[in-house]
Coordinates of C-alpha atoms in Angstrom, one line a residue:
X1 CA 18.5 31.2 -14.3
X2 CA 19.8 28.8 -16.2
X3 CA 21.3 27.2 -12.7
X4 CA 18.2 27.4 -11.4
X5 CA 16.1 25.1 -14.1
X6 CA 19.1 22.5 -13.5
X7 CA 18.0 21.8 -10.1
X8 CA 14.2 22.2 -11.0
X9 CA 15.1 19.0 -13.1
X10 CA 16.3 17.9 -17.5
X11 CA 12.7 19.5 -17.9
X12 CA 11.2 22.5 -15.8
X13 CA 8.1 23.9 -16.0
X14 CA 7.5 27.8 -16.5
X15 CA 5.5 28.2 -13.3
X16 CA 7.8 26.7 -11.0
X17 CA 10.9 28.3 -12.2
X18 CA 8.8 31.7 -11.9
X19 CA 8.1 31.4 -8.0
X20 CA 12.2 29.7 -7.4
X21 CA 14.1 32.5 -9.3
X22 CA 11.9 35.1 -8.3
X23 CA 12.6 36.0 -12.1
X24 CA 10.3 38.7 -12.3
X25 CA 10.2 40.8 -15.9
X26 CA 13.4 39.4 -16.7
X27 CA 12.8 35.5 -16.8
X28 CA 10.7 35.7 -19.9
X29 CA 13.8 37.3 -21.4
X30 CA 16.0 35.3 -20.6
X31 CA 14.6 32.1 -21.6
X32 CA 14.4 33.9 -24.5
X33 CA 17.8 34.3 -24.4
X34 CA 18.4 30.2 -23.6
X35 CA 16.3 29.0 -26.3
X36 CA 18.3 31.5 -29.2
X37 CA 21.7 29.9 -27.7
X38 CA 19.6 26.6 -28.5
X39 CA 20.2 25.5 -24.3
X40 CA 16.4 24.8 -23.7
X41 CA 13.4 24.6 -25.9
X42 CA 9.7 25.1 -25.5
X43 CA 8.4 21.2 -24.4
X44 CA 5.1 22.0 -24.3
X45 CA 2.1 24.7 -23.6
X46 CA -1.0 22.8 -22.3
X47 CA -1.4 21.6 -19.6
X48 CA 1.5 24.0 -18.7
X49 CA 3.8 25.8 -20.1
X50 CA 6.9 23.6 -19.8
X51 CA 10.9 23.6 -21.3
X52 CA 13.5 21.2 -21.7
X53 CA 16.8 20.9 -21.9
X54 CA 18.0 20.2 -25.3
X55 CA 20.8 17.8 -24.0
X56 CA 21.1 16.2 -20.8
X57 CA 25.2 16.9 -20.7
X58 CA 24.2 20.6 -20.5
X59 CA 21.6 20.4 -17.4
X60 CA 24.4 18.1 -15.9
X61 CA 27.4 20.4 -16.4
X62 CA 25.0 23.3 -15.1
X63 CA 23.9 21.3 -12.0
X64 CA 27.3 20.3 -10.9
X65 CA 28.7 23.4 -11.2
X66 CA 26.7 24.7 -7.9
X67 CA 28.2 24.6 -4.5
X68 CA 26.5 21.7 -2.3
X69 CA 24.8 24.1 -0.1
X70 CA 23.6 26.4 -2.6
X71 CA 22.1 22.9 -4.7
X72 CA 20.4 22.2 -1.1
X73 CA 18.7 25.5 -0.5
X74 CA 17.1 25.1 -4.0
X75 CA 16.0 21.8 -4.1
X76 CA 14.2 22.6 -0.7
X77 CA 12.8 25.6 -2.6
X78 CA 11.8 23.4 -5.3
X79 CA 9.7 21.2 -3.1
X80 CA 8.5 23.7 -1.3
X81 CA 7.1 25.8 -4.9
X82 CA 5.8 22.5 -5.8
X83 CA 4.0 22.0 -2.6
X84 CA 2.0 25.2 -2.4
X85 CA 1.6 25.4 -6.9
X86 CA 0.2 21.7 -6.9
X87 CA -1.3 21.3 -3.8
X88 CA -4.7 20.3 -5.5
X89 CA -3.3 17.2 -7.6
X90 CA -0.5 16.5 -5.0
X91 CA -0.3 12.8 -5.9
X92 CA 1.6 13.3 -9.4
X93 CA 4.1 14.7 -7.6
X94 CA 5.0 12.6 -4.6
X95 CA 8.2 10.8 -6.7
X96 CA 9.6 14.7 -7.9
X97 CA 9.1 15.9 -4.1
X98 CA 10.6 12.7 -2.5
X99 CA 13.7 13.3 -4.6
X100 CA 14.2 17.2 -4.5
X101 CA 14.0 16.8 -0.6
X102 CA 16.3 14.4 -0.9
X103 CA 18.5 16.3 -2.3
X104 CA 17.9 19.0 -0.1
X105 CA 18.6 16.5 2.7
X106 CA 15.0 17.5 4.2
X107 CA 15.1 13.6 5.1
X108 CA 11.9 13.7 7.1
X109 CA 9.9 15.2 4.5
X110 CA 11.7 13.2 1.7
X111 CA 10.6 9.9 3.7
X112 CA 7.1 10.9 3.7
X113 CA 7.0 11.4 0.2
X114 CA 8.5 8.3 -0.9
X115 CA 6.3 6.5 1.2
X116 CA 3.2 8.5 -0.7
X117 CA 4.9 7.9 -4.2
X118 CA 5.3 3.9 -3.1
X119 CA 1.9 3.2 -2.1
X120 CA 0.9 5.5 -5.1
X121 CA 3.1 3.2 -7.7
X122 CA 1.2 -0.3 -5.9
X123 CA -2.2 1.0 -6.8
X124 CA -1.1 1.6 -10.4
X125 CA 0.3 -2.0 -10.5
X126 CA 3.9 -0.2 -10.2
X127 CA 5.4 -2.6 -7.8
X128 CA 9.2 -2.8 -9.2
X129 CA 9.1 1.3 -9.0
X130 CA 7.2 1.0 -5.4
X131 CA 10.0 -1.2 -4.1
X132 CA 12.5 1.1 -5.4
X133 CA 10.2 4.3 -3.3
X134 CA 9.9 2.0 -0.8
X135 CA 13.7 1.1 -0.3
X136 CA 14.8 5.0 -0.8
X137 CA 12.3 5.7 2.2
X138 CA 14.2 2.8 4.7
X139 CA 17.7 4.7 4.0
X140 CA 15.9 8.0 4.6
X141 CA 14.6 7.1 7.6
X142 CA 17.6 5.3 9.3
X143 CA 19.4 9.1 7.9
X144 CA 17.1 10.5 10.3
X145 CA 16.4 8.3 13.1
X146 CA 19.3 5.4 13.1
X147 CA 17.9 2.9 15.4
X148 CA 15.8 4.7 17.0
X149 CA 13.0 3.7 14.4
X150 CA 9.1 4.0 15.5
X151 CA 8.2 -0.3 15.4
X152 CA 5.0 0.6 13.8
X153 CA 6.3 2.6 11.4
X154 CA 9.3 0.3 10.7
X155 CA 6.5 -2.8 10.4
X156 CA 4.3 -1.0 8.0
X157 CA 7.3 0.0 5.6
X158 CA 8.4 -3.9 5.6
X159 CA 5.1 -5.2 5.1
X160 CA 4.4 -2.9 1.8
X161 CA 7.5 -4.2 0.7
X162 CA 6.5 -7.5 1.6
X163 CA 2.9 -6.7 -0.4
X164 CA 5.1 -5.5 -3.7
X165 CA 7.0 -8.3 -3.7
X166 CA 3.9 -10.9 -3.5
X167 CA 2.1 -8.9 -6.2
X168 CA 5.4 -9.9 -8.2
X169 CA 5.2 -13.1 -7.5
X170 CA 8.3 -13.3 -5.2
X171 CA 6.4 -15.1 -2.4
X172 CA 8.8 -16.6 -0.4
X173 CA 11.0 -13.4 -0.1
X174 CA 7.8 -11.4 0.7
X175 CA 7.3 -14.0 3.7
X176 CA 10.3 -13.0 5.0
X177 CA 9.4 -9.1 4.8
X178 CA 6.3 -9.8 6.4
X179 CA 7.5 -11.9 8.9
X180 CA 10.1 -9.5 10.1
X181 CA 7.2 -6.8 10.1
X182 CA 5.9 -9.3 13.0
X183 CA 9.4 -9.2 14.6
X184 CA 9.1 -5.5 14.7
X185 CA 6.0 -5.5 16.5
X186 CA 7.0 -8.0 18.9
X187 CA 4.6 -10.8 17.5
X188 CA 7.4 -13.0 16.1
X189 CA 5.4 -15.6 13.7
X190 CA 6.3 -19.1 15.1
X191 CA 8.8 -21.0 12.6
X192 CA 8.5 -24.7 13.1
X193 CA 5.7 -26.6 12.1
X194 CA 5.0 -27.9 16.0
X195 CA 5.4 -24.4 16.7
X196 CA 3.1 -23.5 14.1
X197 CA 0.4 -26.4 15.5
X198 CA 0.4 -24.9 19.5
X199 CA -0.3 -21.3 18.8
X200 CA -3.2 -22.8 16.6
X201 CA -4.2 -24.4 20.2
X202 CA -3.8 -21.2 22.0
X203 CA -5.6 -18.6 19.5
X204 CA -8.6 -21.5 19.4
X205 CA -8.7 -21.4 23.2
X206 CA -8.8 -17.1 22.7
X207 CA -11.8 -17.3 20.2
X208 CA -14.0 -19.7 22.4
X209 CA -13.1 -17.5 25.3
X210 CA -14.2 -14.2 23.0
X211 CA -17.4 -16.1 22.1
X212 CA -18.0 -17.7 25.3
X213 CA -17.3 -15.7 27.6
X214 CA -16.6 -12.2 26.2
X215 CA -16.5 -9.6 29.6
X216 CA -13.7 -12.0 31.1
X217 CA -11.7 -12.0 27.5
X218 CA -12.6 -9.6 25.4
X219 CA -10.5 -6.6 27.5
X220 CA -7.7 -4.5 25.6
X221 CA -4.9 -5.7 25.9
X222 CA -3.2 -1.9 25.6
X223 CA -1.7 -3.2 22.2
X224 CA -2.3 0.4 20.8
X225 CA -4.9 0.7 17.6
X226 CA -1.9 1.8 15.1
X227 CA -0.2 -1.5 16.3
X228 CA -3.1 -3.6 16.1
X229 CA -3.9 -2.5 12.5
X230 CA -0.8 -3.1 11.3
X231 CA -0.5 -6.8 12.4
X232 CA -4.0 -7.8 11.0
X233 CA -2.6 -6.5 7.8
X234 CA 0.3 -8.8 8.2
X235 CA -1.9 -11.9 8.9
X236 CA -3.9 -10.7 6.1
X237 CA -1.2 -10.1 3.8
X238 CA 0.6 -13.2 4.9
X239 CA -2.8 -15.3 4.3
X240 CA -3.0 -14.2 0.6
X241 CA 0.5 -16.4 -0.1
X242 CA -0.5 -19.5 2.9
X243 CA -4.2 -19.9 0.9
X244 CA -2.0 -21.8 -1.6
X245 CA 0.7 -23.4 0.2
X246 CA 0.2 -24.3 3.6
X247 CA -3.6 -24.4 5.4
X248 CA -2.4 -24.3 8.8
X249 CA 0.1 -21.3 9.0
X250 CA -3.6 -19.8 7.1
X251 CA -5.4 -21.0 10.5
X252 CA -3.2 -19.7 12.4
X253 CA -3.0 -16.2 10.5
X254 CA -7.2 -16.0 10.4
X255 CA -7.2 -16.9 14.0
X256 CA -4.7 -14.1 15.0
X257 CA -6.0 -11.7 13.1
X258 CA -9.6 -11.7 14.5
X259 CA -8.2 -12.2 18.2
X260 CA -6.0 -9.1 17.7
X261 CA -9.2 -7.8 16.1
X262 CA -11.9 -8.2 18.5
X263 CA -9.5 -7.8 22.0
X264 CA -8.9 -4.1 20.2
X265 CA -12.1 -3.4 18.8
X266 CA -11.3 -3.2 15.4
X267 CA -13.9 -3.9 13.2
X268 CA -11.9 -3.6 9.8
X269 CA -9.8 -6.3 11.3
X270 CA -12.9 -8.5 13.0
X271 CA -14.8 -8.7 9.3
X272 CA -11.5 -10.0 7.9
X273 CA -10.5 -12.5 10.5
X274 CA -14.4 -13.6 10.3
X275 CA -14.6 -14.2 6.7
X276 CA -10.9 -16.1 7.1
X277 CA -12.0 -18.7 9.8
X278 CA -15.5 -18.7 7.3
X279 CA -13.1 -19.8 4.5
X280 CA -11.2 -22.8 6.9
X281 CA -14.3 -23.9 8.3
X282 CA -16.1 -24.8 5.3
X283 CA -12.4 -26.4 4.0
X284 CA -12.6 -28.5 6.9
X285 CA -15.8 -29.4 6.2
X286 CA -17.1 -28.0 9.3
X287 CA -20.1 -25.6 6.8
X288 CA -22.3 -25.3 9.6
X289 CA -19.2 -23.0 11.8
X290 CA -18.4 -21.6 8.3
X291 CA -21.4 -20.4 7.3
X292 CA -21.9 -18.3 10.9
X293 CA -18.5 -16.3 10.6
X294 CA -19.2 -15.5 6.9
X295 CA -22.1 -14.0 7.9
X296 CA -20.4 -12.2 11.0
X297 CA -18.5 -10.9 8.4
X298 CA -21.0 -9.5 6.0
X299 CA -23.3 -8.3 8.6
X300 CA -20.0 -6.3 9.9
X301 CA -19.2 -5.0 6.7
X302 CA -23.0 -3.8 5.9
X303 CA -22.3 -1.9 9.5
X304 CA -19.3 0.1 8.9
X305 CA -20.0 0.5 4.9
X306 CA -16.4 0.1 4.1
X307 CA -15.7 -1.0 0.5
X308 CA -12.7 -3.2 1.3
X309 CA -14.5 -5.1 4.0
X310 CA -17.1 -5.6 2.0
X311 CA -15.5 -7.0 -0.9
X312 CA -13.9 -9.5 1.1
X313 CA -16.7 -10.2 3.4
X314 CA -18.9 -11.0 0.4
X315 CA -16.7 -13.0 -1.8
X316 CA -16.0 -15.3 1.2
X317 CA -19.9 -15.6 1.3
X318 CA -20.4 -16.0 -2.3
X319 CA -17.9 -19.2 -1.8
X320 CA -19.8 -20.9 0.9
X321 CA -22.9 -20.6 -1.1
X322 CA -21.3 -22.0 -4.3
X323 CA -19.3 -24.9 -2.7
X324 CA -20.6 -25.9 0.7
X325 CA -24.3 -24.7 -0.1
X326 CA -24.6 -25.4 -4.0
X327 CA -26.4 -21.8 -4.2
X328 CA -25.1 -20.8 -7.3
X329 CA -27.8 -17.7 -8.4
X330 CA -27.0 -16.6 -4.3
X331 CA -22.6 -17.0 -5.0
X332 CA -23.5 -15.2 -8.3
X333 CA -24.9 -12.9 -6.7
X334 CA -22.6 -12.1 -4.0
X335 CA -19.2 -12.5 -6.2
X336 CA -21.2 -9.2 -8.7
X337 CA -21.3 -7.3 -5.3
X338 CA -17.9 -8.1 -3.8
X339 CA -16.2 -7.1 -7.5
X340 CA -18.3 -3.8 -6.8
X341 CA -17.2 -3.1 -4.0
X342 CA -13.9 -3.6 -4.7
X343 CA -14.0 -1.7 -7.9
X344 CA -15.6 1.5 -5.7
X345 CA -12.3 1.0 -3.7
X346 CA -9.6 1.2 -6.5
X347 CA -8.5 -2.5 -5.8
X348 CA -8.3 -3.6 -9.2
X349 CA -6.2 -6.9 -8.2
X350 CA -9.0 -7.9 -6.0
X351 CA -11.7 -6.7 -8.2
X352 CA -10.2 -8.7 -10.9
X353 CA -10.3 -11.6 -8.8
X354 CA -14.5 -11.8 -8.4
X355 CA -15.0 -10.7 -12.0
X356 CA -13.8 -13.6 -12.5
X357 CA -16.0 -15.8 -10.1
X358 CA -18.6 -13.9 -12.0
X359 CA -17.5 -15.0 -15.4
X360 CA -16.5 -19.1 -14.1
X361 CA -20.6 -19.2 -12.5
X362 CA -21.9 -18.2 -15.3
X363 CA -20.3 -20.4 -17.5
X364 CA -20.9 -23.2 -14.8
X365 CA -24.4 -22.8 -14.8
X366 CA -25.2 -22.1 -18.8
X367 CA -24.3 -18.8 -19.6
X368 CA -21.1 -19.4 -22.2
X369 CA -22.0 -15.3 -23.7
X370 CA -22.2 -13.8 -20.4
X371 CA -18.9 -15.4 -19.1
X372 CA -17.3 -14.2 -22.2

């Protein structure tokens, strides 16, 4: 028993050892038996009944002293308790399960789960531990697969890295993630700054095709949806750092990223890449061009009611009307909705980002007690 609760982890709860041991009548006697030799104590009883281990040495001495197979079958037990006991509330549990199937060398399952408890640490502002989830699941893949790695799959676990690291404020190593997500999927992101400058020429030539003449450009170009959404993540992701330091690697991402979007018909990606060539065009001046792909954008997002898209689409709205329009009421208007809809989609970073639009309008246009 006591072998048993080793694997199960320093503490174990009571329901869990129950369905491993397959204790029966006996297990509440003999964790009786543990706490009077002063081995475990009682942790807690609500929400469940749970023990620990009074010192770590003694959970350590007890786990080593099982044979390697034997610590394998029960770790995959372990998961597999935890699985069917929790399945309710799954997500408090994706960093346990990731590391008992580890352990169990169940490296396919133990990938999936440290990619759930990664993207599970980023939403809860996490990043150091989602790199560390993220990291665990590249070793456990290349256990399973070695180079045979799925590019999609291999993009998307670079690019969360990419997004952990930028959230940390490691920008130039998450360009480098990011830009090797690209690699992956075949769309290498041009390096020089004449390189940089052509494909500009060549996505410009794409969109005036798409708007000109859509039935001779706008056909599939077989790129796969999966693949698609992934790179207009990229660009997206890779636009976020380029907003601040370089304007026309950010042309060149919007511009890509609505291409991509359109040519596969993927309107997530079209209301992004609409309200990023909004956002140039009314930097270059050009307010008129802006102020018809923000509203592509908004219009898109009203369309497919997705909370994300219209966050974005709005807050790249609200800042045409405050700075190319001088609308302030209208951008005050539109920055409440996007930090809304942002807030109805758990992105706190983002909602965080029009609160404050909120709180600089109204302190712009006389309302020092609201902004506050």
């Amino acid at each position: 028993m006591l072998k048993t609760a080793a694997v199960i982890g320093r503490s174990f709860v009571y329901r869990v050892l129950r369905a491993v041991s397959e204790g029966g009548a006996d297990l509440d006697h003999h964790l009786a038996d543990l706490q009077q030799l002063e081995l475990i104590r009682e942790k807690t009883r609500l929400p469940e009944l749970e023990y620990l281990f009074k010192h770590a040495l003694t959970q350590e001495a007890t786990y080593e002293s099982i044979l390697l197979r034997r610590r394998r079958e029960l770790h995959r037990r372990v998961g597999e308790v935890i699985e069917g006991l929790f399945a309710d509330r799954l997500e408090e549990f994706y960093g346990l399960l990731a590391y008992h199937f580890a352990r169990a060398e169940e490296w396919e399952k133990a990938q999936e789960y440290l990619f759930k408890a990664g993207d599970h640490a980023g939403r809860v502002a996490a990043d150091a531990e989602a790199l560390a989830y993220y990291r665990q699941a590249s070793a456990a893949y290349a256990r399973v697969f070695g180079d045979r790695w799925d590019p999609v799959q291999r993009a998307a676990l670079e690019r969360k890295m990419g997004e952990a690291l930028f959230r940390r404020g490691e920008h130039q190593q998450a360009m480098e993630y990011l830009q090797r997500a690209l690699t992956y999927l075949g769309r290498p992101f041009p390096t020089s700054r004449w390189g940089v400058r052509l494909a500009i020429v060549r996505q410009i030539l794409q969109q005036a095709g798409h708007r000109l003449l859509p039935r001779l450009f706008l056909r599939s170009e077989g790129f796969g949806s999966p693949a698609a959404e992934e790179q207009t993540r990229l660009y997206e992701a890779m636009g976020w750092i380029d907003y601040f330091v370089d304007v026309e690697r950010l042309f060149l991402e919007a511009l890509t990223l609505l291409n991509v979007s359109e040519r596969n018909r993927f309107s997530f990606g079209i209301a992004r890449g609409s309200m990023g060539i909004g956002l140039i065009s009314d930097f270059l001046s050009m307010f008129w061009l802006g102020g018809i792909y923000h509203r592509r954008a908004v219009a898109l997002a009203a369309e497919i009611q997705h909370p994300l898209a219209i966050g974005l689409a709005d807050l790249g709205l609200a800042f045409h009307e405050l700075h190319a329009v001088g609308h302030c009421d209208r951008a005050l208007e539109l920055f409440r909705r996007s930090a809304a809809a942002y807030r109805e989609a758990g992105e706190l970073r983002r909602w965080g980002a029009a609160a404050t639009m909120v709180a600089w309008v109204l302190r712009f246009i006389g309302h020092p007690a609201d902004s506050l």
